[in-house]
PDB file of C-alpha atoms in Angstrom:
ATOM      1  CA  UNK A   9      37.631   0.670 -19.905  1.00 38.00           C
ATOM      2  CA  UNK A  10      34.823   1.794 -18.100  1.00 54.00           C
ATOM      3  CA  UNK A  11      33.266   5.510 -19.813  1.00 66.00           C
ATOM      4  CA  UNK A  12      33.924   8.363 -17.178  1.00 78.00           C
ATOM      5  CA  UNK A  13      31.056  10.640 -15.675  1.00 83.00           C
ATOM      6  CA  UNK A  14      30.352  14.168 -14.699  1.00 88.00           C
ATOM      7  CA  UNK A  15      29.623  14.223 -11.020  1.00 89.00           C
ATOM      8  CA  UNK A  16      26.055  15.388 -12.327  1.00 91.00           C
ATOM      9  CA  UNK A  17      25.712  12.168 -14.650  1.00 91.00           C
ATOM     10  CA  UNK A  18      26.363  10.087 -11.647  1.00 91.00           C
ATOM     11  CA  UNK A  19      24.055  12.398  -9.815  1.00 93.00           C
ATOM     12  CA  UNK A  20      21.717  11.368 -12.066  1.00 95.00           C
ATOM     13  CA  UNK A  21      22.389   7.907 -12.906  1.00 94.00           C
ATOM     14  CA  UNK A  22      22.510   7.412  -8.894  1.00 95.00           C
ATOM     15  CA  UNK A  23      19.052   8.876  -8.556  1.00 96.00           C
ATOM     16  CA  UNK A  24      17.545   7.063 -12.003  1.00 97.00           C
ATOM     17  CA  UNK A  25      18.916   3.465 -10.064  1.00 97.00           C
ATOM     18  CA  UNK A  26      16.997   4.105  -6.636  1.00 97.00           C
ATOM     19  CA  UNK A  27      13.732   5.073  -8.149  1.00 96.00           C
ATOM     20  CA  UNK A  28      13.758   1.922 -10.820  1.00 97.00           C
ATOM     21  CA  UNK A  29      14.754  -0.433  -7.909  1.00 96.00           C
ATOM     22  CA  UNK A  30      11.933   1.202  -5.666  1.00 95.00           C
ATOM     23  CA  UNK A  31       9.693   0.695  -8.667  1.00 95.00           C
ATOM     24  CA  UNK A  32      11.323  -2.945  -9.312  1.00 94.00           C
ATOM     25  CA  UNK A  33      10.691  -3.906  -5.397  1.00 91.00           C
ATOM     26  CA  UNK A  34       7.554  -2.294  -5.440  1.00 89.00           C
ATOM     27  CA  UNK A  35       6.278  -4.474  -8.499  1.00 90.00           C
ATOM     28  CA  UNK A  36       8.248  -7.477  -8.665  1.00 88.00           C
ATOM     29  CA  UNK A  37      10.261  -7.708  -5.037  1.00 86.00           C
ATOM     30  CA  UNK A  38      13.728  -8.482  -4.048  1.00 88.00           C
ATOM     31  CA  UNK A  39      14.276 -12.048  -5.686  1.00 87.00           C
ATOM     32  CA  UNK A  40      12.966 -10.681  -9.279  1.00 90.00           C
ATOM     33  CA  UNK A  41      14.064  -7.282  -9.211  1.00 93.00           C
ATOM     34  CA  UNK A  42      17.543  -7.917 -11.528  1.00 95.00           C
ATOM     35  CA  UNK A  43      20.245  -5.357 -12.659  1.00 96.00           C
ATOM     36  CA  UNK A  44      19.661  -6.532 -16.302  1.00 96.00           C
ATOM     37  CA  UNK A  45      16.705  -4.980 -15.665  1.00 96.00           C
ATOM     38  CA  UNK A  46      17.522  -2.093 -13.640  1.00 97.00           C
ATOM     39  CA  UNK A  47      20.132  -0.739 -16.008  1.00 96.00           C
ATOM     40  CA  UNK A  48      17.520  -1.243 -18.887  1.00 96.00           C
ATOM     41  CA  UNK A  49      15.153   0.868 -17.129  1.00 97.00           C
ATOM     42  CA  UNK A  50      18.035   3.538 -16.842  1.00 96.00           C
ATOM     43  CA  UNK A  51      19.296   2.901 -19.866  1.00 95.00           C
ATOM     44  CA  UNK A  52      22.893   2.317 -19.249  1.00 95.00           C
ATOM     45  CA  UNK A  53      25.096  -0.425 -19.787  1.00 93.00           C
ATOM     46  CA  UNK A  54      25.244  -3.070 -16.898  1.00 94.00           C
ATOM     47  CA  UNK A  55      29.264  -2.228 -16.221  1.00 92.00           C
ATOM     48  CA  UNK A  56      28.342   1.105 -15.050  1.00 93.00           C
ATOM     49  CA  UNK A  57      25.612  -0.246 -12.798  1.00 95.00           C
ATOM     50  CA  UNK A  58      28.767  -2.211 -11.262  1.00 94.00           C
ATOM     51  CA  UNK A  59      30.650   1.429 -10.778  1.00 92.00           C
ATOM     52  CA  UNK A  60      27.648   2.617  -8.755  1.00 93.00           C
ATOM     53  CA  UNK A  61      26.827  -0.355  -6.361  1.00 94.00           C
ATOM     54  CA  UNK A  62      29.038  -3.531  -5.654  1.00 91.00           C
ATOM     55  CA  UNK A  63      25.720  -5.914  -5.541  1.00 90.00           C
ATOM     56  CA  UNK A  64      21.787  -5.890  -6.448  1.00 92.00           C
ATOM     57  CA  UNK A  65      21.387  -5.972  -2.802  1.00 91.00           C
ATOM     58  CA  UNK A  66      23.322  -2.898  -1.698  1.00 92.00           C
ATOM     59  CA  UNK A  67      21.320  -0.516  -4.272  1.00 95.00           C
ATOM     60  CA  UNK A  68      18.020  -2.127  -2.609  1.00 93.00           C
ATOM     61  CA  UNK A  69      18.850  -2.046   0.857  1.00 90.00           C
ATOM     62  CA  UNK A  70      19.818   1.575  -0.112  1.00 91.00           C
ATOM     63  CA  UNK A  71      16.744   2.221  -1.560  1.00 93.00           C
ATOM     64  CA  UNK A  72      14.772   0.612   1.787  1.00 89.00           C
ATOM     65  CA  UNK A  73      16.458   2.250   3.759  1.00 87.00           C
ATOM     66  CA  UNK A  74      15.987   5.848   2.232  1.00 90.00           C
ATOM     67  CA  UNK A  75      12.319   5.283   2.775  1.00 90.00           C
ATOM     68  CA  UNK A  76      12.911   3.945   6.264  1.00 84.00           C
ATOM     69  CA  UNK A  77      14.950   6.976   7.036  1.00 84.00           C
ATOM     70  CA  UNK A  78      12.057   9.373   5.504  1.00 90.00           C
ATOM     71  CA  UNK A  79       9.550   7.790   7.450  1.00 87.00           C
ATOM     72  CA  UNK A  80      11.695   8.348  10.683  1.00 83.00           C
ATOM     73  CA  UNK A  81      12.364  12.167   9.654  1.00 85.00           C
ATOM     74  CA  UNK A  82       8.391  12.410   9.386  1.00 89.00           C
ATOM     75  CA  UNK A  83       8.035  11.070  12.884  1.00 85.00           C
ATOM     76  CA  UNK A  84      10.811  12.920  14.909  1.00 83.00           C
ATOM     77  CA  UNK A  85       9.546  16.633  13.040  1.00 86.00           C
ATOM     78  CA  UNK A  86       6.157  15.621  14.232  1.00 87.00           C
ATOM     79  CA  UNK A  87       7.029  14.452  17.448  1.00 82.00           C
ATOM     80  CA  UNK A  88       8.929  17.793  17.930  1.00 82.00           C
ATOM     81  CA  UNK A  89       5.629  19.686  17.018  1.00 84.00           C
ATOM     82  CA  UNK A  90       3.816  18.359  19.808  1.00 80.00           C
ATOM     83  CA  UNK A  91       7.007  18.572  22.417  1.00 75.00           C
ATOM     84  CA  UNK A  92       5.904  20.014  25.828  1.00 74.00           C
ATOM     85  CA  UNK A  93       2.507  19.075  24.864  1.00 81.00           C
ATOM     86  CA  UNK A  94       2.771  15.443  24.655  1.00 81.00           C
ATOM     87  CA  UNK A  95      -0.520  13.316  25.265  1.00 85.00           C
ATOM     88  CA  UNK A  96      -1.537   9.667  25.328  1.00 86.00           C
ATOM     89  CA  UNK A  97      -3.768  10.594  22.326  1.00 91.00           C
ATOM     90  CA  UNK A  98      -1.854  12.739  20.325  1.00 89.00           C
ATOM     91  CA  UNK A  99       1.099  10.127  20.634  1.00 88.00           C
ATOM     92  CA  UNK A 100      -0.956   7.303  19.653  1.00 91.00           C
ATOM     93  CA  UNK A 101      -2.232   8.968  16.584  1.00 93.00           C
ATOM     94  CA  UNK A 102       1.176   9.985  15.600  1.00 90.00           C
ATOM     95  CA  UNK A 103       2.455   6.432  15.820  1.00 90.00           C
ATOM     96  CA  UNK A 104      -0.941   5.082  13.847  1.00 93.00           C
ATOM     97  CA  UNK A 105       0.049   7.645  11.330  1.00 92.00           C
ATOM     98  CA  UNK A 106       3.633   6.106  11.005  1.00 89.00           C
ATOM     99  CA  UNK A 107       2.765   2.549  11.069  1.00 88.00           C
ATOM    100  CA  UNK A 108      -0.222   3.471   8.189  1.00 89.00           C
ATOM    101  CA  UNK A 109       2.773   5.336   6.106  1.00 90.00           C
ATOM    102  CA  UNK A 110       4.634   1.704   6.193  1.00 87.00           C
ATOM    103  CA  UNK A 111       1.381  -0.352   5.208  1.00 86.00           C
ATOM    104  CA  UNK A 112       1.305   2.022   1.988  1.00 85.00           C
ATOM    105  CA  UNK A 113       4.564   1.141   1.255  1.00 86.00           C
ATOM    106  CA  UNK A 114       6.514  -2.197  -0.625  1.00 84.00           C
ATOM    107  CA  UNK A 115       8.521  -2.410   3.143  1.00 82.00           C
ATOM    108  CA  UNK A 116       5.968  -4.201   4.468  1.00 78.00           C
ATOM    109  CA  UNK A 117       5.744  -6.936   1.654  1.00 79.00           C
ATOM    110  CA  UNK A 118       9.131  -7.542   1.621  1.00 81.00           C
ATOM    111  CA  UNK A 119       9.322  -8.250   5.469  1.00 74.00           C
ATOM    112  CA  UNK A 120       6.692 -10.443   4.759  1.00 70.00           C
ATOM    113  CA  UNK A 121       8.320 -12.591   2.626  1.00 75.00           C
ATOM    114  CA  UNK A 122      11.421 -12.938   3.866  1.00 78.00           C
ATOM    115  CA  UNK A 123      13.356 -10.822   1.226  1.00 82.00           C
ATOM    116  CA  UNK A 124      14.902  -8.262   3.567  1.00 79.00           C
ATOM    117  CA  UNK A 125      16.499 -10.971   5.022  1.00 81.00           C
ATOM    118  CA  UNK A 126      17.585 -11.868   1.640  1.00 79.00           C
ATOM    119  CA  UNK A 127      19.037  -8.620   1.160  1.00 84.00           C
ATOM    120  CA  UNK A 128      20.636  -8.095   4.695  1.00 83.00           C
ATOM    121  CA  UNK A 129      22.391 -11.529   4.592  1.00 84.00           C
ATOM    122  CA  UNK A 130      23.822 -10.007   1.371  1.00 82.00           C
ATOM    123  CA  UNK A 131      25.500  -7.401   2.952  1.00 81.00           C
ATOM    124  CA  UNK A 132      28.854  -6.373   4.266  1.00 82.00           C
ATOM    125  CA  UNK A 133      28.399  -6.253   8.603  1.00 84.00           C
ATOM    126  CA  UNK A 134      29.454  -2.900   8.472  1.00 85.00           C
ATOM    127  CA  UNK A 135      26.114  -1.815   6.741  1.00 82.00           C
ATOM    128  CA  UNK A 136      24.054  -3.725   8.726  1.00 79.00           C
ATOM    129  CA  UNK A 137      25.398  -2.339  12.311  1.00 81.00           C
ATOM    130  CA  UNK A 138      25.154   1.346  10.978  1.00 80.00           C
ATOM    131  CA  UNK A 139      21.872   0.749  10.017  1.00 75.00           C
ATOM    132  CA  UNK A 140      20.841  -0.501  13.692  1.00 74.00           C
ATOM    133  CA  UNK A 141      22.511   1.799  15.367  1.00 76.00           C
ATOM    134  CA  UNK A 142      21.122   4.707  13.291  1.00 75.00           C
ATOM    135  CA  UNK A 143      17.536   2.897  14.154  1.00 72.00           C
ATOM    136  CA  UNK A 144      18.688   3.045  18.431  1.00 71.00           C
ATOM    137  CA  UNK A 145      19.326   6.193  17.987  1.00 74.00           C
ATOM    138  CA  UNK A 146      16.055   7.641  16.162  1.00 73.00           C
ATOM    139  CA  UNK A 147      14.212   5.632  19.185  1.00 72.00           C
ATOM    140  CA  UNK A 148      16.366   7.244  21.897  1.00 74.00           C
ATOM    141  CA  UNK A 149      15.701  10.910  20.527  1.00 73.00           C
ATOM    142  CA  UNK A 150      12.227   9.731  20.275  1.00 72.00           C
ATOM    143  CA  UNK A 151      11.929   8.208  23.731  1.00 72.00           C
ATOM    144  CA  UNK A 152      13.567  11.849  24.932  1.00 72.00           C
ATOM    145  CA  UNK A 153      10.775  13.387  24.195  1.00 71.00           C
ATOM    146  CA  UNK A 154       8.338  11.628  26.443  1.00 71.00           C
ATOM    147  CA  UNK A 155       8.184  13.216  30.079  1.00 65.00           C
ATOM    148  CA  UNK A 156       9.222  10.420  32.406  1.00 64.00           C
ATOM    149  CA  UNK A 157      10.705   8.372  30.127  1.00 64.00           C
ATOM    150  CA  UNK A 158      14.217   7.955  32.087  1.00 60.00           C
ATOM    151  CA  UNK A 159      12.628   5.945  34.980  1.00 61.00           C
ATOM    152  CA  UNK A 160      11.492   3.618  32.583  1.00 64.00           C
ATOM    153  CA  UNK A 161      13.257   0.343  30.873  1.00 70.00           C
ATOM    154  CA  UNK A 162      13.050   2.203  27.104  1.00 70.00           C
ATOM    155  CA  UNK A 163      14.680  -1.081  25.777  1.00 73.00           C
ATOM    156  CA  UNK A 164      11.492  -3.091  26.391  1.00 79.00           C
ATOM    157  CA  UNK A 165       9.387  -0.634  25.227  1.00 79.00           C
ATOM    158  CA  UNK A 166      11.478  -0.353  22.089  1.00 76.00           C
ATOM    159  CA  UNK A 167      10.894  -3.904  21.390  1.00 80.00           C
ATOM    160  CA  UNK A 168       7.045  -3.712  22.270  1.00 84.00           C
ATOM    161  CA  UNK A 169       6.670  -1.235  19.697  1.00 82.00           C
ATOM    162  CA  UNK A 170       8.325  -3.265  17.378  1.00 80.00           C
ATOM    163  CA  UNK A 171       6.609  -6.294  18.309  1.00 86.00           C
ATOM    164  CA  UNK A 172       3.379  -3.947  18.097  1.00 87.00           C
ATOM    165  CA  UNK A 173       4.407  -3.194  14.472  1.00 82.00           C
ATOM    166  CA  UNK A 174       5.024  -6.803  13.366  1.00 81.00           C
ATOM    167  CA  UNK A 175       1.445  -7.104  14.103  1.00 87.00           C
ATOM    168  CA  UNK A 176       0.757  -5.514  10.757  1.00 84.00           C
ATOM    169  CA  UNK A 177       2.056  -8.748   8.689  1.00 79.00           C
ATOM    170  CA  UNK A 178      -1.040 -10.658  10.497  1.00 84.00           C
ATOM    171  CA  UNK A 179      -3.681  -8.480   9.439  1.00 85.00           C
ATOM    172  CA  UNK A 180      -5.795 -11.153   7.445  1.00 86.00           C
ATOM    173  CA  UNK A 181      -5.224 -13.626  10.968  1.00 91.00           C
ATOM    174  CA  UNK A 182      -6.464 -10.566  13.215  1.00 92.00           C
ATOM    175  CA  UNK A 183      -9.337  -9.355  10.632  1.00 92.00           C
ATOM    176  CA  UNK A 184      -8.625  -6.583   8.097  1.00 90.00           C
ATOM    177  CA  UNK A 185     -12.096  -5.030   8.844  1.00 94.00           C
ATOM    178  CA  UNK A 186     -11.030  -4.801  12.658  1.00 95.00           C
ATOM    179  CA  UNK A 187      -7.694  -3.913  12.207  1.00 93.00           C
ATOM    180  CA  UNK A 188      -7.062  -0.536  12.410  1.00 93.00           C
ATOM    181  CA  UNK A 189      -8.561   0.072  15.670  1.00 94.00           C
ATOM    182  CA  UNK A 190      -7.233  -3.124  17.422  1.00 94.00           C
ATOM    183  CA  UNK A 191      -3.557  -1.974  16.085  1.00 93.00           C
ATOM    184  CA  UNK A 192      -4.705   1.716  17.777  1.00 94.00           C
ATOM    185  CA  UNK A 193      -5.925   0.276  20.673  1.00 94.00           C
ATOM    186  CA  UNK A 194      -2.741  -1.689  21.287  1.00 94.00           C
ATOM    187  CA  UNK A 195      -0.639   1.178  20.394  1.00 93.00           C
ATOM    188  CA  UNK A 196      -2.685   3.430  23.291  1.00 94.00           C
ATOM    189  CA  UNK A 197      -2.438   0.554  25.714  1.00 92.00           C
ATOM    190  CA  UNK A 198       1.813   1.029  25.167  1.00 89.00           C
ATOM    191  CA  UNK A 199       1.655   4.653  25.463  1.00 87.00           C
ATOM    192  CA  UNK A 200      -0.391   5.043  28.512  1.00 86.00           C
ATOM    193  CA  UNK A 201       1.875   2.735  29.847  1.00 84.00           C
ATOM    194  CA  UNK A 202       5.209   4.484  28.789  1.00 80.00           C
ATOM    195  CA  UNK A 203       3.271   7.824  30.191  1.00 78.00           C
ATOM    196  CA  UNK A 204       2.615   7.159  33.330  1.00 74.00           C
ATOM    197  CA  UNK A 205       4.251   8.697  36.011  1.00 64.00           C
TER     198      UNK A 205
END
């Protein structure tokens, strides 16, 4: 019978999990990231993992997608700051900033190799559409803030800002010593273009 906890233990025990598996997937990635190890870190026994998170891949996705959401949060509360007083510039450099938080991150890695498609295949569908619609809606609150921004097809520039961002897993192709300023350049050319009247 499994050992009952005080909603602060699994306070805890919740918290201890998602910064051992950020620390797991920021060392070893998704495919050798294991709950033998993860409770070890924690230092509970594996059942209790299992009362916490049906899979390995749930806790992780979890765990990406608390830093996905923080990242977001960064960019809509600086986004509001400059509201009214949007510029080509200043929106470029907040969107460098963003895609710069990513590249110091383990999300970038893991897209990389293919293991957050090892963890989203993992997962029940429901998780997965919440997660992309959460994501459309973060770009349409975004997109609301730029003046003009209803004439234009926001779907396609959703994607080239995506596509913009892939860019980042070719740095080495492009030239690391070029790279920041092409992926600026390319993120001005997409503003300008989503700013125009």
């Amino acid at each position: 019978m499994p050992k009952s906890y005080s909603s602060h233990e699994k306070e805890y025990i919740e918290k201890r999990l998602k910064e051992e598996a950020y620390n797991c997937l920021n060392l070893y990635g998704v495919k050798k990231t294991t709950v033998d190890e993860l409770v070890r870190r924690v230092n509970i026994p594996k059942g209790t993992f299992y009362l916490f998170y049906d899979s390995k891949e749930i806790l992780l996705f979890d765990v990406v997608n608390d830093l996905h959401d923080e990242i977001q949060k960064h960019f809509i509360r600086e986004a509001n700051l400059i509201k009214g007083r949007i510029t080509a510039e200043n929106l470029t450099n907040l969107l460098f900033e963003v895609y710069k938080m990513v590249d110091d991150t383990f999300l970038l890695k893991v897209m990389t190799n293919g293991e957050l498609e090892l963890i989203i295949r993992k997962l029940p569908n429901e998780i997965v559409e919440k997660h992309l619609n959460d994501d459309n809606a973060i770009m349409e609150k975004f997109m609301e803030l730029i003046p003009h921004v209803k004439e234009k097809n926001v779907q396609y520039f959703s994607g080239a800002l995506r596509g913009v961002f892939l860019t980042m897993l070719h740095k080495r192709e492009i030239g690391e010593e070029v790279f920041d300023g092409s992926l600026k350049l390319m993120i001005n050319g997409l503003v300008i273009q989503l700013m125009e009247e």
